[in-house]
């Protein structure tokens, strides 16, 4: 596929124009980074794993009434998506305390957060993605208060759907990060939903099956990602006829 020059290059994906004004191509690269790009590697097949998992979840969410930018896969690591006007917010939902919340606040790692907690970071690498509250989001003009309420409502819905899905696979959906955009005035889920942007623990052993394996050298990250892909594909075989 001839893609030309990317219009945006992120840490793990590159975005390309298409011949349609309202569609873009999202290419999932094999690059893996952590700690705001301080740790960097490339793993053959990683882009395809994340693309396959993202495509599966976008489709699963659409079937459950959540609007996403996903149109179709073009090959195993290249996705055709609707063009969105992206909102520079990282919306993070947490079911279990882990990661930055344990460092910054007196939560114990593994502590259940019920009801789930939603936090928001301003997406800006140079500033280290600072945490922002509702007032700051509105003051920065990122979205209106009503749009923010809608973003949180959609995030809770996605969280519940994915928590229940992973529960069935024997995994705890600890936390995840998503990003939204606007198209024709509507709030739509964009970016990706993959092991790069979530925490997944084995229900029994609490072993990680996500980017923490890479971040903290907990083992072979591709083996961990492959396990999640395998579980999802097996679920698909049994449930999607
Ligand atoms: P934490 O705030 O604990 O670092 O991250 C919470 C959750 O959001 C984790 O699942 C983490 O992978 C995800 N997350 C937070 N920031 C980013 C980011 O900049 N990129 C990606 N891919 N995921 C993020």
PDB file of C-alpha atoms and ligand atoms in Angstrom:
ATOM      1  CA  UNK A   1       0.000   0.000   0.000  1.00  0.00           C
ATOM      2  CA  UNK A   2       1.412   3.428  -0.992  1.00  0.00           C
ATOM      3  CA  UNK A   3       0.785   5.799   1.920  1.00  0.00           C
ATOM      4  CA  UNK A   4       2.911   8.860   1.155  1.00  0.00           C
ATOM      5  CA  UNK A   5       4.101  11.131   3.949  1.00  0.00           C
ATOM      6  CA  UNK A   6       2.382  10.804   7.343  1.00  0.00           C
ATOM      7  CA  UNK A   7       0.481  13.882   8.526  1.00  0.00           C
ATOM      8  CA  UNK A   8       1.107  12.885  12.167  1.00  0.00           C
ATOM      9  CA  UNK A   9       3.657  10.594  13.770  1.00  0.00           C
ATOM     10  CA  UNK A  10       2.944   9.484  17.331  1.00  0.00           C
ATOM     11  CA  UNK A  11       4.983   7.171  19.557  1.00  0.00           C
ATOM     12  CA  UNK A  12       3.394   3.990  18.188  1.00  0.00           C
ATOM     13  CA  UNK A  13       1.126   5.013  15.302  1.00  0.00           C
ATOM     14  CA  UNK A  14       1.415   7.133  12.156  1.00  0.00           C
ATOM     15  CA  UNK A  15      -1.543   8.851  10.499  1.00  0.00           C
ATOM     16  CA  UNK A  16      -1.905   9.274   6.733  1.00  0.00           C
ATOM     17  CA  UNK A  17      -4.333  11.105   4.450  1.00  0.00           C
ATOM     18  CA  UNK A  18      -6.538   9.180   2.040  1.00  0.00           C
ATOM     19  CA  UNK A  19      -8.160  10.446  -1.150  1.00  0.00           C
ATOM     20  CA  UNK A  20     -11.315  11.080   0.903  1.00  0.00           C
ATOM     21  CA  UNK A  21     -11.425  14.265   2.975  1.00  0.00           C
ATOM     22  CA  UNK A  22     -13.252  12.590   5.880  1.00  0.00           C
ATOM     23  CA  UNK A  23     -11.155   9.414   6.182  1.00  0.00           C
ATOM     24  CA  UNK A  24      -7.632   8.754   7.451  1.00  0.00           C
ATOM     25  CA  UNK A  25      -5.316   5.767   7.722  1.00  0.00           C
ATOM     26  CA  UNK A  26      -3.907   4.797  11.106  1.00  0.00           C
ATOM     27  CA  UNK A  27      -0.804   2.623  10.849  1.00  0.00           C
ATOM     28  CA  UNK A  28       0.140   0.696  13.992  1.00  0.00           C
ATOM     29  CA  UNK A  29       3.960   0.564  14.083  1.00  0.00           C
ATOM     30  CA  UNK A  30       6.100  -1.975  15.934  1.00  0.00           C
ATOM     31  CA  UNK A  31       7.623   0.754  18.130  1.00  0.00           C
ATOM     32  CA  UNK A  32       7.144   0.533  21.848  1.00  0.00           C
ATOM     33  CA  UNK A  33       7.980   3.382  24.219  1.00  0.00           C
ATOM     34  CA  UNK A  34       7.582   4.019  27.919  1.00  0.00           C
ATOM     35  CA  UNK A  35       8.156   6.835  30.400  1.00  0.00           C
ATOM     36  CA  UNK A  36       7.340   9.525  27.827  1.00  0.00           C
ATOM     37  CA  UNK A  37       9.696   8.068  25.214  1.00  0.00           C
ATOM     38  CA  UNK A  38      12.710   7.585  27.519  1.00  0.00           C
ATOM     39  CA  UNK A  39      12.595   3.791  26.991  1.00  0.00           C
ATOM     40  CA  UNK A  40      12.267   2.779  23.317  1.00  0.00           C
ATOM     41  CA  UNK A  41      12.256  -0.503  21.396  1.00  0.00           C
ATOM     42  CA  UNK A  42      10.713  -2.183  18.395  1.00  0.00           C
ATOM     43  CA  UNK A  43       9.107  -5.641  18.391  1.00  0.00           C
ATOM     44  CA  UNK A  44       8.178  -7.463  15.181  1.00  0.00           C
ATOM     45  CA  UNK A  45       4.432  -8.101  15.073  1.00  0.00           C
ATOM     46  CA  UNK A  46       3.543  -5.710  17.894  1.00  0.00           C
ATOM     47  CA  UNK A  47       1.748  -3.267  15.580  1.00  0.00           C
ATOM     48  CA  UNK A  48      -0.393  -6.080  14.182  1.00  0.00           C
ATOM     49  CA  UNK A  49      -1.325  -7.305  17.683  1.00  0.00           C
ATOM     50  CA  UNK A  50      -2.425  -3.838  18.798  1.00  0.00           C
ATOM     51  CA  UNK A  51      -4.269  -3.186  15.545  1.00  0.00           C
ATOM     52  CA  UNK A  52      -6.136  -6.507  15.787  1.00  0.00           C
ATOM     53  CA  UNK A  53      -7.141  -5.900  19.409  1.00  0.00           C
ATOM     54  CA  UNK A  54      -8.174  -2.294  18.687  1.00  0.00           C
ATOM     55  CA  UNK A  55     -10.241  -3.366  15.666  1.00  0.00           C
ATOM     56  CA  UNK A  56     -11.907  -6.088  17.736  1.00  0.00           C
ATOM     57  CA  UNK A  57     -12.843  -3.659  20.536  1.00  0.00           C
ATOM     58  CA  UNK A  58     -13.992  -0.878  18.216  1.00  0.00           C
ATOM     59  CA  UNK A  59     -16.295  -3.389  16.538  1.00  0.00           C
ATOM     60  CA  UNK A  60     -17.425  -4.808  19.906  1.00  0.00           C
ATOM     61  CA  UNK A  61     -18.179  -1.306  21.214  1.00  0.00           C
ATOM     62  CA  UNK A  62     -20.055  -0.287  18.041  1.00  0.00           C
ATOM     63  CA  UNK A  63     -22.225  -3.402  18.465  1.00  0.00           C
ATOM     64  CA  UNK A  64     -22.929  -2.170  21.988  1.00  0.00           C
ATOM     65  CA  UNK A  65     -23.929   1.342  20.973  1.00  0.00           C
ATOM     66  CA  UNK A  66     -20.618   3.235  21.305  1.00  0.00           C
ATOM     67  CA  UNK A  67     -19.619   5.366  18.304  1.00  0.00           C
ATOM     68  CA  UNK A  68     -15.986   4.905  17.219  1.00  0.00           C
ATOM     69  CA  UNK A  69     -13.779   6.108  14.372  1.00  0.00           C
ATOM     70  CA  UNK A  70     -13.180   2.551  13.103  1.00  0.00           C
ATOM     71  CA  UNK A  71     -14.161   1.810   9.494  1.00  0.00           C
ATOM     72  CA  UNK A  72     -12.178  -1.324   8.553  1.00  0.00           C
ATOM     73  CA  UNK A  73      -8.767  -2.976   8.524  1.00  0.00           C
ATOM     74  CA  UNK A  74      -6.759  -2.496   5.320  1.00  0.00           C
ATOM     75  CA  UNK A  75      -4.072  -5.011   6.270  1.00  0.00           C
ATOM     76  CA  UNK A  76      -2.913  -6.531   9.552  1.00  0.00           C
ATOM     77  CA  UNK A  77      -1.478  -3.294  10.961  1.00  0.00           C
ATOM     78  CA  UNK A  78      -3.310  -0.600   8.982  1.00  0.00           C
ATOM     79  CA  UNK A  79      -6.754   0.725   9.855  1.00  0.00           C
ATOM     80  CA  UNK A  80      -9.087   2.979   7.891  1.00  0.00           C
ATOM     81  CA  UNK A  81     -10.741   5.465  10.267  1.00  0.00           C
ATOM     82  CA  UNK A  82     -13.107   8.427  10.212  1.00  0.00           C
ATOM     83  CA  UNK A  83     -11.313  11.743  10.443  1.00  0.00           C
ATOM     84  CA  UNK A  84     -11.956  13.307  13.849  1.00  0.00           C
ATOM     85  CA  UNK A  85     -11.078  16.651  15.301  1.00  0.00           C
ATOM     86  CA  UNK A  86      -9.134  15.162  18.233  1.00  0.00           C
ATOM     87  CA  UNK A  87      -9.619  16.501  21.756  1.00  0.00           C
ATOM     88  CA  UNK A  88      -6.196  16.687  23.483  1.00  0.00           C
ATOM     89  CA  UNK A  89      -7.314  14.751  26.558  1.00  0.00           C
ATOM     90  CA  UNK A  90      -6.254  11.345  27.864  1.00  0.00           C
ATOM     91  CA  UNK A  91      -9.319   9.949  29.587  1.00  0.00           C
ATOM     92  CA  UNK A  92      -8.288   7.283  32.079  1.00  0.00           C
ATOM     93  CA  UNK A  93     -10.682   4.942  33.873  1.00  0.00           C
ATOM     94  CA  UNK A  94      -9.482   2.932  36.865  1.00  0.00           C
ATOM     95  CA  UNK A  95     -11.111  -0.116  38.448  1.00  0.00           C
ATOM     96  CA  UNK A  96      -8.114  -1.078  40.566  1.00  0.00           C
ATOM     97  CA  UNK A  97      -5.390   1.200  41.940  1.00  0.00           C
ATOM     98  CA  UNK A  98      -2.089   0.822  40.051  1.00  0.00           C
ATOM     99  CA  UNK A  99       0.537   2.941  38.330  1.00  0.00           C
ATOM    100  CA  UNK A 100       0.605   6.708  38.798  1.00  0.00           C
ATOM    101  CA  UNK A 101      -2.359   6.829  41.194  1.00  0.00           C
ATOM    102  CA  UNK A 102      -0.452   4.664  43.680  1.00  0.00           C
ATOM    103  CA  UNK A 103       2.634   6.873  43.389  1.00  0.00           C
ATOM    104  CA  UNK A 104       0.747  10.160  43.753  1.00  0.00           C
ATOM    105  CA  UNK A 105      -1.970   9.305  46.275  1.00  0.00           C
ATOM    106  CA  UNK A 106      -2.264   7.046  49.338  1.00  0.00           C
ATOM    107  CA  UNK A 107      -3.902   4.132  47.494  1.00  0.00           C
ATOM    108  CA  UNK A 108      -2.527   0.623  47.888  1.00  0.00           C
ATOM    109  CA  UNK A 109      -1.592  -1.213  44.663  1.00  0.00           C
ATOM    110  CA  UNK A 110      -4.458  -3.618  43.946  1.00  0.00           C
ATOM    111  CA  UNK A 111      -7.035  -1.664  45.955  1.00  0.00           C
ATOM    112  CA  UNK A 112     -10.471  -1.963  44.339  1.00  0.00           C
ATOM    113  CA  UNK A 113     -11.947   1.338  43.170  1.00  0.00           C
ATOM    114  CA  UNK A 114     -15.712   0.949  43.265  1.00  0.00           C
ATOM    115  CA  UNK A 115     -17.254   2.967  41.719  1.00  0.00           C
ATOM    116  CA  UNK A 116     -14.546   3.204  39.041  1.00  0.00           C
ATOM    117  CA  UNK A 117     -12.557   6.429  38.964  1.00  0.00           C
ATOM    118  CA  UNK A 118     -12.159   8.581  35.858  1.00  0.00           C
ATOM    119  CA  UNK A 119      -9.249  10.998  35.641  1.00  0.00           C
ATOM    120  CA  UNK A 120      -8.116  13.260  32.819  1.00  0.00           C
ATOM    121  CA  UNK A 121      -4.649  14.247  31.609  1.00  0.00           C
ATOM    122  CA  UNK A 122      -3.928  17.067  29.181  1.00  0.00           C
ATOM    123  CA  UNK A 123      -2.235  15.419  26.188  1.00  0.00           C
ATOM    124  CA  UNK A 124       1.049  17.283  25.844  1.00  0.00           C
ATOM    125  CA  UNK A 125       4.335  15.326  25.832  1.00  0.00           C
ATOM    126  CA  UNK A 126       6.459  18.421  26.454  1.00  0.00           C
ATOM    127  CA  UNK A 127       4.526  19.149  29.641  1.00  0.00           C
ATOM    128  CA  UNK A 128       4.477  15.453  30.632  1.00  0.00           C
ATOM    129  CA  UNK A 129       0.687  15.027  30.152  1.00  0.00           C
ATOM    130  CA  UNK A 130      -0.345  16.959  33.313  1.00  0.00           C
ATOM    131  CA  UNK A 131      -3.478  15.990  35.175  1.00  0.00           C
ATOM    132  CA  UNK A 132      -6.377  18.438  34.621  1.00  0.00           C
ATOM    133  CA  UNK A 133      -9.711  18.775  36.405  1.00  0.00           C
ATOM    134  CA  UNK A 134     -13.081  19.714  34.886  1.00  0.00           C
ATOM    135  CA  UNK A 135     -12.651  23.459  35.475  1.00  0.00           C
ATOM    136  CA  UNK A 136      -9.242  23.480  33.765  1.00  0.00           C
ATOM    137  CA  UNK A 137     -10.580  21.480  30.805  1.00  0.00           C
ATOM    138  CA  UNK A 138     -13.384  24.002  30.307  1.00  0.00           C
ATOM    139  CA  UNK A 139     -11.079  27.002  30.925  1.00  0.00           C
ATOM    140  CA  UNK A 140      -8.633  25.654  28.319  1.00  0.00           C
ATOM    141  CA  UNK A 141     -11.554  25.466  25.883  1.00  0.00           C
ATOM    142  CA  UNK A 142     -10.944  21.761  25.166  1.00  0.00           C
ATOM    143  CA  UNK A 143     -14.655  20.876  25.452  1.00  0.00           C
ATOM    144  CA  UNK A 144     -17.776  22.295  27.077  1.00  0.00           C
ATOM    145  CA  UNK A 145     -18.994  21.063  30.450  1.00  0.00           C
ATOM    146  CA  UNK A 146     -21.802  19.152  28.735  1.00  0.00           C
ATOM    147  CA  UNK A 147     -19.392  17.507  26.312  1.00  0.00           C
ATOM    148  CA  UNK A 148     -17.150  16.545  29.217  1.00  0.00           C
ATOM    149  CA  UNK A 149     -20.113  14.972  31.007  1.00  0.00           C
ATOM    150  CA  UNK A 150     -20.865  13.009  27.836  1.00  0.00           C
ATOM    151  CA  UNK A 151     -17.211  11.904  27.526  1.00  0.00           C
ATOM    152  CA  UNK A 152     -17.296  10.608  31.102  1.00  0.00           C
ATOM    153  CA  UNK A 153     -20.614   8.833  30.543  1.00  0.00           C
ATOM    154  CA  UNK A 154     -19.278   7.100  27.408  1.00  0.00           C
ATOM    155  CA  UNK A 155     -16.060   6.211  29.260  1.00  0.00           C
ATOM    156  CA  UNK A 156     -18.038   4.592  32.105  1.00  0.00           C
ATOM    157  CA  UNK A 157     -20.024   2.623  29.529  1.00  0.00           C
ATOM    158  CA  UNK A 158     -16.871   1.443  27.720  1.00  0.00           C
ATOM    159  CA  UNK A 159     -15.260   0.586  31.050  1.00  0.00           C
ATOM    160  CA  UNK A 160     -18.199  -1.582  32.118  1.00  0.00           C
ATOM    161  CA  UNK A 161     -18.339  -3.384  28.746  1.00  0.00           C
ATOM    162  CA  UNK A 162     -14.604  -4.096  28.721  1.00  0.00           C
ATOM    163  CA  UNK A 163     -14.417  -4.971  32.423  1.00  0.00           C
ATOM    164  CA  UNK A 164     -17.117  -7.625  31.954  1.00  0.00           C
ATOM    165  CA  UNK A 165     -15.509  -8.858  28.736  1.00  0.00           C
ATOM    166  CA  UNK A 166     -12.071  -9.352  30.301  1.00  0.00           C
ATOM    167  CA  UNK A 167     -13.616 -10.858  33.432  1.00  0.00           C
ATOM    168  CA  UNK A 168     -14.991 -13.643  31.225  1.00  0.00           C
ATOM    169  CA  UNK A 169     -11.450 -14.202  29.892  1.00  0.00           C
ATOM    170  CA  UNK A 170     -10.018 -14.544  33.401  1.00  0.00           C
ATOM    171  CA  UNK A 171      -8.398 -11.104  33.380  1.00  0.00           C
ATOM    172  CA  UNK A 172      -8.850  -8.046  35.598  1.00  0.00           C
ATOM    173  CA  UNK A 173      -9.319  -4.828  33.621  1.00  0.00           C
ATOM    174  CA  UNK A 174      -7.290  -2.668  35.994  1.00  0.00           C
ATOM    175  CA  UNK A 175      -7.278   0.625  34.064  1.00  0.00           C
ATOM    176  CA  UNK A 176      -7.136   2.076  30.561  1.00  0.00           C
ATOM    177  CA  UNK A 177      -6.654   5.277  28.596  1.00  0.00           C
ATOM    178  CA  UNK A 178      -8.813   6.396  25.688  1.00  0.00           C
ATOM    179  CA  UNK A 179      -9.046   9.480  23.513  1.00  0.00           C
ATOM    180  CA  UNK A 180     -12.019  11.126  21.871  1.00  0.00           C
ATOM    181  CA  UNK A 181     -12.562  13.408  18.931  1.00  0.00           C
ATOM    182  CA  UNK A 182     -15.426  15.293  17.362  1.00  0.00           C
ATOM    183  CA  UNK A 183     -17.029  14.800  13.992  1.00  0.00           C
ATOM    184  CA  UNK A 184     -20.068  16.799  12.907  1.00  0.00           C
ATOM    185  CA  UNK A 185     -20.591  17.943  16.515  1.00  0.00           C
ATOM    186  CA  UNK A 186     -20.630  14.370  17.849  1.00  0.00           C
ATOM    187  CA  UNK A 187     -18.214  12.934  20.428  1.00  0.00           C
ATOM    188  CA  UNK A 188     -16.585   9.839  18.947  1.00  0.00           C
ATOM    189  CA  UNK A 189     -14.036   7.373  20.345  1.00  0.00           C
ATOM    190  CA  UNK A 190     -10.728   7.581  18.453  1.00  0.00           C
ATOM    191  CA  UNK A 191      -7.100   6.498  18.834  1.00  0.00           C
ATOM    192  CA  UNK A 192      -6.770   2.851  19.948  1.00  0.00           C
ATOM    193  CA  UNK A 193      -7.766   0.329  22.585  1.00  0.00           C
ATOM    194  CA  UNK A 194      -4.827  -2.004  23.022  1.00  0.00           C
ATOM    195  CA  UNK A 195      -2.455  -3.554  25.542  1.00  0.00           C
ATOM    196  CA  UNK A 196      -0.274  -0.429  25.166  1.00  0.00           C
ATOM    197  CA  UNK A 197      -2.932   1.707  26.827  1.00  0.00           C
ATOM    198  CA  UNK A 198      -4.450  -0.574  29.487  1.00  0.00           C
ATOM    199  CA  UNK A 199      -3.503  -2.678  32.480  1.00  0.00           C
ATOM    200  CA  UNK A 200      -4.639  -6.282  32.523  1.00  0.00           C
ATOM    201  CA  UNK A 201      -3.885  -8.688  35.361  1.00  0.00           C
ATOM    202  CA  UNK A 202      -4.482 -12.408  35.609  1.00  0.00           C
ATOM    203  CA  UNK A 203      -7.384 -12.849  38.049  1.00  0.00           C
ATOM    204  CA  UNK A 204      -5.564 -15.497  40.087  1.00  0.00           C
ATOM    205  CA  UNK A 205      -1.841 -14.770  39.849  1.00  0.00           C
ATOM    206  CA  UNK A 206      -2.153 -10.978  39.251  1.00  0.00           C
ATOM    207  CA  UNK A 207       0.481 -11.381  36.511  1.00  0.00           C
ATOM    208  CA  UNK A 208       0.530  -8.437  34.026  1.00  0.00           C
ATOM    209  CA  UNK A 209      -0.467  -8.881  30.368  1.00  0.00           C
ATOM    210  CA  UNK A 210       0.093  -5.301  29.215  1.00  0.00           C
ATOM    211  CA  UNK A 211       2.755  -2.636  28.662  1.00  0.00           C
ATOM    212  CA  UNK A 212       3.865  -2.869  32.317  1.00  0.00           C
ATOM    213  CA  UNK A 213       5.667  -6.078  31.246  1.00  0.00           C
ATOM    214  CA  UNK A 214       7.836  -3.839  29.038  1.00  0.00           C
ATOM    215  CA  UNK A 215       7.920  -0.807  31.352  1.00  0.00           C
ATOM    216  CA  UNK A 216       9.202  -2.782  34.334  1.00  0.00           C
ATOM    217  CA  UNK A 217      11.017  -5.666  32.585  1.00  0.00           C
ATOM    218  CA  UNK A 218       8.567  -8.200  33.995  1.00  0.00           C
ATOM    219  CA  UNK A 219       9.184 -10.735  31.178  1.00  0.00           C
ATOM    220  CA  UNK A 220       8.664 -11.040  27.444  1.00  0.00           C
ATOM    221  CA  UNK A 221       6.161  -8.405  26.368  1.00  0.00           C
ATOM    222  CA  UNK A 222       5.329 -10.077  23.049  1.00  0.00           C
ATOM    223  CA  UNK A 223       4.475 -13.337  24.833  1.00  0.00           C
ATOM    224  CA  UNK A 224       2.167 -11.366  27.136  1.00  0.00           C
ATOM    225  CA  UNK A 225       0.485  -9.541  24.215  1.00  0.00           C
ATOM    226  CA  UNK A 226       0.154 -12.804  22.260  1.00  0.00           C
ATOM    227  CA  UNK A 227      -1.686 -14.352  25.208  1.00  0.00           C
ATOM    228  CA  UNK A 228      -4.292 -11.544  25.198  1.00  0.00           C
ATOM    229  CA  UNK A 229      -4.715 -11.796  21.415  1.00  0.00           C
ATOM    230  CA  UNK A 230      -5.150 -15.579  21.698  1.00  0.00           C
ATOM    231  CA  UNK A 231      -7.795 -15.240  24.437  1.00  0.00           C
ATOM    232  CA  UNK A 232      -9.726 -12.657  22.390  1.00  0.00           C
ATOM    233  CA  UNK A 233      -9.550 -14.746  19.194  1.00  0.00           C
ATOM    234  CA  UNK A 234     -10.777 -17.833  21.095  1.00  0.00           C
ATOM    235  CA  UNK A 235     -13.670 -15.791  22.536  1.00  0.00           C
ATOM    236  CA  UNK A 236     -14.484 -14.596  19.019  1.00  0.00           C
ATOM    237  CA  UNK A 237     -14.512 -18.175  17.662  1.00  0.00           C
ATOM    238  CA  UNK A 238     -16.968 -19.232  20.347  1.00  0.00           C
ATOM    239  CA  UNK A 239     -19.185 -16.144  20.352  1.00  0.00           C
ATOM    240  CA  UNK A 240     -19.235 -14.631  16.861  1.00  0.00           C
ATOM    241  CA  UNK A 241     -20.836 -17.021  14.382  1.00  0.00           C
TER     242      UNK A 241
HETATM  243  P1  LIG B   1      -0.952   5.715  34.715  1.00  0.00           P
HETATM  244  O1  LIG B   1      -1.600   7.032  34.987  1.00  0.00           O
HETATM  245  O2  LIG B   1      -1.072   4.766  35.855  1.00  0.00           O
HETATM  246  O3  LIG B   1       0.460   5.837  34.192  1.00  0.00           O
HETATM  247  O4  LIG B   1      -1.771   5.067  33.496  1.00  0.00           O
HETATM  248  C1  LIG B   1      -3.103   4.662  33.642  1.00  0.00           C
HETATM  249  C2  LIG B   1      -3.519   3.839  32.422  1.00  0.00           C
HETATM  250  O5  LIG B   1      -3.560   4.666  31.273  1.00  0.00           O
HETATM  251  C3  LIG B   1      -2.538   2.708  32.075  1.00  0.00           C
HETATM  252  O6  LIG B   1      -3.276   1.621  31.569  1.00  0.00           O
HETATM  253  C4  LIG B   1      -1.657   3.313  30.996  1.00  0.00           C
HETATM  254  O7  LIG B   1      -1.169   2.316  30.115  1.00  0.00           O
HETATM  255  C5  LIG B   1      -2.604   4.266  30.307  1.00  0.00           C
HETATM  256  N1  LIG B   1      -1.914   5.487  29.879  1.00  0.00           N
HETATM  257  C6  LIG B   1      -1.710   6.625  30.573  1.00  0.00           C
HETATM  258  N2  LIG B   1      -1.015   7.537  29.852  1.00  0.00           N
HETATM  259  C7  LIG B   1      -0.790   6.953  28.651  1.00  0.00           C
HETATM  260  C8  LIG B   1      -0.123   7.397  27.450  1.00  0.00           C
HETATM  261  O8  LIG B   1       0.392   8.516  27.336  1.00  0.00           O
HETATM  262  N3  LIG B   1      -0.090   6.487  26.418  1.00  0.00           N
HETATM  263  C9  LIG B   1      -0.660   5.255  26.506  1.00  0.00           C
HETATM  264  N4  LIG B   1      -0.588   4.416  25.451  1.00  0.00           N
HETATM  265  N5  LIG B   1      -1.300   4.824  27.613  1.00  0.00           N
HETATM  266  C10 LIG B   1      -1.362   5.651  28.674  1.00  0.00           C
END
